[in-house]
Amino acid sequence: MEEYLQRTPDIQWFPGHMAKTRRMIKECVGLVDIVVELTDARIAHSSRNPEINSLVGNKPRIILLNKCDSADPNTTARWVEYYKKQGITAIPTDCKSGKGLGAFLPAVRQVLKPVMEKRAERGMSSKPIRMMIVGIPNAGKSSLINRLAGSKRAKVEDRPGVTRGKQWVRIENGVDLLDMPGVLWPKFEDQRVGEYLAYTGAVKDDVVDTHWLGMRLLSHLYAAYPQMVEKRYKMKPGEGDGLEPFDLLKLVGRKRGMLVSGGEVDTERASLTILDEFRGAVIGRISLEAPEDFE
Ligand SMILES: Nc1nc2c(ncn2[C@@H]2O[C@H](COP(=O)(O)OP(=O)(O)OP(=O)(O)O)[C@@H](O)[C@H]2O)c(=O)[nH]1
Ligand SMILES: [Mg+2]
């Protein structure tokens, strides 16, 4: 095995445009009634920006556990409970299909009830509700806006860093949404957070070694969801048990017939396949973080 695969790289990604977004969030928070924090249900902990609290202060907030179609439904339900215990409204959503979004506006109105009552007293009920959508890159912020607006207003792509400036979008029922570029933070204190963000594609592939990343992810998946991995890669039950990460990757590559001349397994290609198939939920509905890990 190549020596570089044995080292755990230090993953960090905080380019200048994210520092700018961070400033923009701070500047714009005064303009909105509520902050919608979009997280990734598969990594519900690592996809929360620890700086958001200080950036948005005590503005009313709602959390979306997005991409719930790709996450373990059981784990997602436990995350909803976890937040509920903290008095925070969290809703599982799938902004690709729109599933779960029916609960969104009613939940926003519920959270904003005190604000709306105050407005009514002042005869200002017709003022639209303004919300800011924040979250890590590639979480689905622009998809959410398009879903709610019922049209393709914001640019959506399957890579992080697509939205670059802020954009107001008015959706029908007196609600204005502010789309924001995705933002990470300057340093991942826990290396695992950086790794998880790279697995899901919130940290772009150019700043990590995908050969290493796919190998790590496979080990991870095999430990947490062995049957799904065995089924997807046509392994016999327990066939990968006790294997070193690189050997497990080779096994999967061989099962997939990813060979190069001389019969060697093309492990780089196998890594890319693992990443792709995890991101596309082809292996199954998987959650890498559960609330019990943080209680
Ligand atoms: N499976 C699934 N895919 C989703 C969901 N929401 C968004 N996506 C996909 O995730 C990718 C990123 O979506 P965007 O809406 O561009 O994400 P964003 O948060 O605006 O990304 P940036 O602007 O780069 O920060 C796209 O390929 C979407 O189709 C979801 O709920 N489920
Ligand atoms: Mg976007």
Coordinates of C-alpha atoms and ligand atoms in Angstrom, one line a residue:
M1 CA 0.0 0.0 0.0
E2 CA 1.2 3.5 -0.8
E3 CA 2.6 5.2 2.2
Y4 CA 0.4 8.2 1.9
L5 CA -2.7 6.1 2.5
Q6 CA -1.5 5.4 6.0
R7 CA -1.4 9.0 7.1
T8 CA -4.5 10.8 8.2
P9 CA -4.5 14.1 6.4
D10 CA -5.5 17.3 8.0
I11 CA -8.7 18.4 6.2
Q12 CA -9.5 22.1 6.3
W13 CA -11.4 24.2 3.8
F14 CA -12.1 27.8 4.5
P15 CA -11.5 29.9 1.3
G16 CA -11.9 33.7 1.2
H17 CA -15.5 33.5 -0.1
M18 CA -16.5 31.7 3.1
A19 CA -15.0 34.3 5.3
K20 CA -17.1 36.8 3.2
T21 CA -20.2 34.7 3.7
R22 CA -19.6 34.7 7.4
R23 CA -19.5 38.5 7.4
M24 CA -22.6 38.5 5.2
I25 CA -24.6 36.3 7.6
K26 CA -23.7 38.7 10.5
E27 CA -24.8 41.7 8.5
C28 CA -28.0 40.3 7.2
V29 CA -29.3 38.6 10.4
G30 CA -30.9 41.8 11.5
L31 CA -33.0 41.9 8.4
V32 CA -34.7 38.5 9.0
D33 CA -37.3 37.1 11.4
I34 CA -36.0 33.6 11.5
V35 CA -32.9 31.6 10.6
V36 CA -33.3 28.2 8.9
E37 CA -30.3 26.1 9.5
L38 CA -30.0 23.4 6.9
T39 CA -28.0 20.3 8.1
D40 CA -27.3 16.9 6.6
A41 CA -29.3 14.2 8.3
R42 CA -26.6 11.7 7.6
I43 CA -24.1 13.7 9.6
A44 CA -26.4 15.7 11.8
H45 CA -23.7 16.7 14.2
S46 CA -20.8 17.4 11.9
S47 CA -22.9 19.4 9.5
R48 CA -23.7 22.0 12.1
N49 CA -21.5 25.0 12.0
P50 CA -20.3 25.7 15.6
E51 CA -20.1 29.4 14.7
I52 CA -23.8 29.8 13.8
N53 CA -24.8 30.4 17.4
S54 CA -22.5 33.4 17.7
L55 CA -23.3 34.6 14.2
V56 CA -27.1 34.7 14.5
G57 CA -27.4 35.3 18.2
N58 CA -30.9 34.6 19.7
K59 CA -32.8 35.0 16.4
P60 CA -35.6 32.3 16.3
R61 CA -34.3 29.3 14.5
I62 CA -35.5 26.1 12.9
I63 CA -33.3 23.1 11.9
L64 CA -33.8 21.1 8.8
L65 CA -32.4 17.6 8.7
N66 CA -32.1 17.5 4.9
K67 CA -31.3 14.7 2.6
C68 CA -33.4 12.5 5.0
D69 CA -34.1 10.3 1.9
S70 CA -30.5 9.2 2.1
A71 CA -30.2 8.9 5.9
D72 CA -31.3 6.1 8.2
P73 CA -34.9 7.0 9.0
N74 CA -34.7 5.6 12.5
T75 CA -31.7 7.7 13.4
T76 CA -33.3 10.8 11.9
A77 CA -36.4 10.3 14.1
R78 CA -34.1 10.2 17.1
W79 CA -32.4 13.4 16.0
V80 CA -35.8 15.1 15.9
E81 CA -36.4 14.0 19.5
Y82 CA -33.0 15.1 20.5
Y83 CA -33.7 18.6 19.3
K84 CA -37.2 18.6 20.7
K85 CA -35.8 18.0 24.2
Q86 CA -33.7 21.1 23.7
G87 CA -36.8 23.1 22.7
I88 CA -35.6 23.3 19.1
T89 CA -37.9 22.5 16.2
A90 CA -36.2 20.2 13.7
I91 CA -37.8 18.8 10.6
P92 CA -36.6 15.9 8.3
T93 CA -36.7 17.1 4.7
D94 CA -35.9 15.9 1.3
C95 CA -35.5 19.0 -0.8
K96 CA -34.8 17.0 -3.9
S97 CA -38.3 15.5 -4.1
G98 CA -40.0 18.0 -1.7
K99 CA -40.9 15.3 0.8
G100 CA -41.4 16.7 4.3
L101 CA -41.6 20.3 3.1
G102 CA -45.3 20.5 3.8
A103 CA -44.4 20.7 7.5
F104 CA -42.0 23.6 7.0
L105 CA -44.1 26.7 6.7
P106 CA -46.5 25.7 9.5
A107 CA -43.5 25.0 11.7
V108 CA -42.0 28.4 10.9
R109 CA -45.3 30.1 11.8
Q110 CA -45.4 28.2 15.0
V111 CA -41.9 29.2 16.0
L112 CA -42.7 32.8 15.0
K113 CA -46.0 33.0 16.8
P114 CA -44.8 35.5 19.4
V115 CA -43.3 37.7 16.7
M116 CA -46.4 37.6 14.6
E117 CA -48.7 38.4 17.6
K118 CA -46.6 41.5 18.3
R119 CA -46.9 42.5 14.7
A120 CA -50.6 42.1 14.7
E121 CA -50.9 44.3 17.8
R122 CA -49.1 47.0 15.8
G123 CA -51.3 46.5 12.8
M124 CA -48.3 45.2 10.8
S125 CA -49.6 41.7 10.0
S126 CA -49.1 42.2 6.3
K127 CA -45.4 42.4 6.6
P128 CA -43.8 39.4 5.0
I129 CA -41.9 36.8 7.0
R130 CA -38.3 37.0 6.1
M131 CA -36.0 34.0 6.6
M132 CA -32.3 33.4 6.0
I133 CA -31.2 30.0 4.9
V134 CA -27.8 29.1 6.2
G135 CA -25.8 25.9 6.2
I136 CA -22.7 24.0 5.0
P137 CA -21.9 23.8 1.3
N138 CA -23.9 21.4 -0.8
A139 CA -26.5 20.9 2.0
G140 CA -29.4 21.7 -0.3
K141 CA -30.1 25.4 0.5
S142 CA -30.8 26.4 -3.1
S143 CA -32.8 23.3 -3.6
L144 CA -35.0 24.2 -0.6
I145 CA -35.6 27.7 -2.1
N146 CA -36.5 26.3 -5.5
R147 CA -38.9 23.8 -3.9
L148 CA -40.6 26.5 -1.8
A149 CA -40.7 29.0 -4.7
G150 CA -42.0 26.3 -7.0
S151 CA -39.5 27.2 -9.7
K152 CA -35.9 27.1 -10.5
R153 CA -34.8 30.4 -9.0
A154 CA -31.5 29.4 -7.4
K155 CA -28.7 27.5 -9.1
V156 CA -28.4 23.9 -7.8
E157 CA -25.5 21.6 -8.6
D158 CA -24.1 18.4 -7.2
R159 CA -20.9 20.1 -5.8
P160 CA -20.1 22.4 -2.9
G161 CA -19.6 26.2 -3.4
V162 CA -22.3 26.8 -6.1
T163 CA -24.1 29.8 -4.6
R164 CA -21.7 32.7 -4.4
G165 CA -23.8 35.8 -3.5
K166 CA -26.8 36.3 -1.4
Q167 CA -30.2 36.3 -3.2
W168 CA -33.7 37.2 -2.0
V169 CA -36.5 35.1 -3.3
R170 CA -40.2 35.8 -2.7
I171 CA -42.3 32.8 -2.3
E172 CA -46.0 33.0 -2.6
N173 CA -47.6 33.4 0.8
G174 CA -45.9 36.5 2.1
V175 CA -42.6 34.8 2.8
D176 CA -39.2 36.1 1.6
L177 CA -36.2 33.8 1.6
L178 CA -32.6 34.8 1.6
D179 CA -30.4 32.2 0.0
M180 CA -26.8 32.2 1.2
P181 CA -23.6 30.6 0.0
G182 CA -22.5 27.6 2.0
V183 CA -20.2 28.2 4.8
L184 CA -17.8 26.2 6.9
W185 CA -15.5 27.4 9.7
P186 CA -11.8 28.1 9.8
K187 CA -10.7 25.0 11.7
F188 CA -12.3 21.6 12.4
E189 CA -11.3 21.0 16.0
D190 CA -12.1 17.3 15.6
Q191 CA -10.5 15.8 12.6
R192 CA -13.5 13.4 12.2
V193 CA -15.8 16.4 11.5
G194 CA -13.6 17.3 8.5
E195 CA -13.6 13.7 7.3
Y196 CA -17.4 13.4 7.5
L197 CA -17.9 16.7 5.7
A198 CA -15.7 15.3 2.9
Y199 CA -17.6 12.0 2.8
T200 CA -20.8 13.8 2.0
G201 CA -19.2 16.3 -0.4
A202 CA -19.5 19.4 1.8
V203 CA -15.8 19.8 1.6
K204 CA -14.8 19.7 -2.0
D205 CA -12.9 16.7 -3.4
D206 CA -10.0 18.8 -4.6
V207 CA -8.7 19.5 -1.1
V208 CA -8.7 15.9 0.0
D209 CA -7.1 12.7 -1.3
T210 CA -10.1 10.8 -2.6
H211 CA -8.1 7.5 -2.6
W212 CA -7.7 7.8 1.1
L213 CA -11.1 9.2 1.7
G214 CA -13.0 6.4 -0.1
M215 CA -10.9 3.8 1.8
R216 CA -11.7 5.3 5.1
L217 CA -15.4 5.7 4.3
L218 CA -15.6 2.0 3.3
S219 CA -14.1 0.9 6.6
H220 CA -16.6 3.1 8.3
L221 CA -19.6 1.8 6.4
Y222 CA -18.5 -1.8 6.9
A223 CA -18.3 -1.3 10.6
A224 CA -21.6 0.5 10.9
Y225 CA -23.7 -1.1 8.2
P226 CA -21.9 -4.4 7.3
Q227 CA -24.9 -6.0 5.7
M228 CA -25.6 -3.2 3.3
V229 CA -22.0 -3.1 2.2
E230 CA -21.9 -6.9 1.8
K231 CA -25.0 -6.8 -0.3
R232 CA -24.0 -3.9 -2.5
Y233 CA -20.5 -5.4 -3.2
K234 CA -21.6 -9.0 -3.3
M235 CA -19.4 -10.1 -0.4
K236 CA -20.1 -13.2 1.6
P237 CA -21.3 -12.5 5.2
G238 CA -18.2 -11.6 7.3
E239 CA -15.9 -11.7 4.3
G240 CA -14.5 -8.3 5.1
D241 CA -14.1 -9.0 8.9
G242 CA -10.7 -8.2 10.3
L243 CA -9.3 -6.8 7.1
E244 CA -7.1 -3.7 7.0
P245 CA -8.8 -0.7 5.3
F246 CA -6.7 -1.1 2.2
D247 CA -7.4 -4.8 1.9
L248 CA -11.1 -4.2 2.3
L249 CA -10.9 -1.6 -0.5
K250 CA -9.0 -4.1 -2.7
L251 CA -11.7 -6.7 -2.0
V252 CA -14.5 -4.4 -3.1
G253 CA -12.5 -3.3 -6.2
R254 CA -11.9 -6.9 -7.1
K255 CA -15.6 -7.8 -6.6
R256 CA -16.4 -5.0 -9.0
G257 CA -13.9 -6.2 -11.5
M258 CA -11.9 -3.0 -11.3
L259 CA -8.6 -4.4 -12.4
V260 CA -5.7 -2.8 -14.2
S261 CA -3.2 -4.6 -16.4
G262 CA -1.3 -7.3 -14.5
G263 CA -4.4 -8.2 -12.5
E264 CA -3.9 -5.5 -9.8
V265 CA -7.0 -3.9 -8.3
D266 CA -7.6 -0.3 -9.3
T267 CA -8.1 0.9 -5.7
E268 CA -8.3 4.6 -6.7
R269 CA -11.3 3.8 -8.9
A270 CA -12.8 1.7 -6.1
S271 CA -12.5 4.6 -3.7
L272 CA -14.3 6.9 -6.1
T273 CA -17.1 4.4 -6.5
I274 CA -17.5 4.1 -2.8
L275 CA -17.8 7.9 -2.4
D276 CA -20.2 8.1 -5.3
E277 CA -22.4 5.3 -4.1
F278 CA -22.5 6.6 -0.5
R279 CA -23.3 10.1 -1.7
G280 CA -26.0 8.9 -4.0
A281 CA -27.4 6.5 -1.2
V282 CA -26.9 3.6 -3.6
I283 CA -25.5 1.5 -0.8
G284 CA -28.5 2.3 1.4
R285 CA -29.9 4.8 3.8
I286 CA -27.0 5.5 6.1
S287 CA -26.4 7.8 9.0
L288 CA -22.9 8.2 10.4
E289 CA -23.8 10.1 13.5
A290 CA -26.6 9.4 16.1
P291 CA -27.7 11.6 19.0
E292 CA -26.6 9.0 21.5
D293 CA -23.0 9.7 20.5
F294 CA -23.4 13.3 21.8
E295 CA -25.6 12.9 24.8
Ligands
LIG1 N1 -30.9 13.1 -2.0 C1 -31.0 14.4 -1.8 N2 -30.3 15.3 -2.5 C2 -30.5 16.6 -2.3 C3 -31.4 17.1 -1.3 N3 -31.4 18.4 -1.3 C4 -30.5 18.8 -2.2 N4 -29.9 17.7 -2.8 C5 -28.9 17.7 -3.8 O1 -27.7 18.2 -3.2 C6 -26.9 18.9 -4.2 C7 -26.6 20.3 -3.7 O2 -27.8 21.0 -3.7 P1 -27.9 22.6 -3.6 O3 -29.3 23.0 -3.4 O4 -27.1 23.2 -4.8 O5 -27.0 22.9 -2.3 P2 -26.5 24.3 -1.6 O6 -26.7 24.1 -0.2 O7 -27.3 25.4 -2.2 O8 -25.0 24.3 -2.1 P3 -24.0 25.6 -2.2 O9 -24.7 26.7 -2.9 O10 -22.9 24.9 -2.9 O11 -23.6 25.9 -0.8 C8 -27.7 18.9 -5.5 O12 -27.2 17.8 -6.3 C9 -29.1 18.6 -5.0 O13 -29.9 17.9 -6.0 C10 -32.2 16.1 -0.6 O14 -33.0 16.4 0.3 N5 -31.9 14.8 -0.9
MG2 MG -26.6 27.0 -3.2

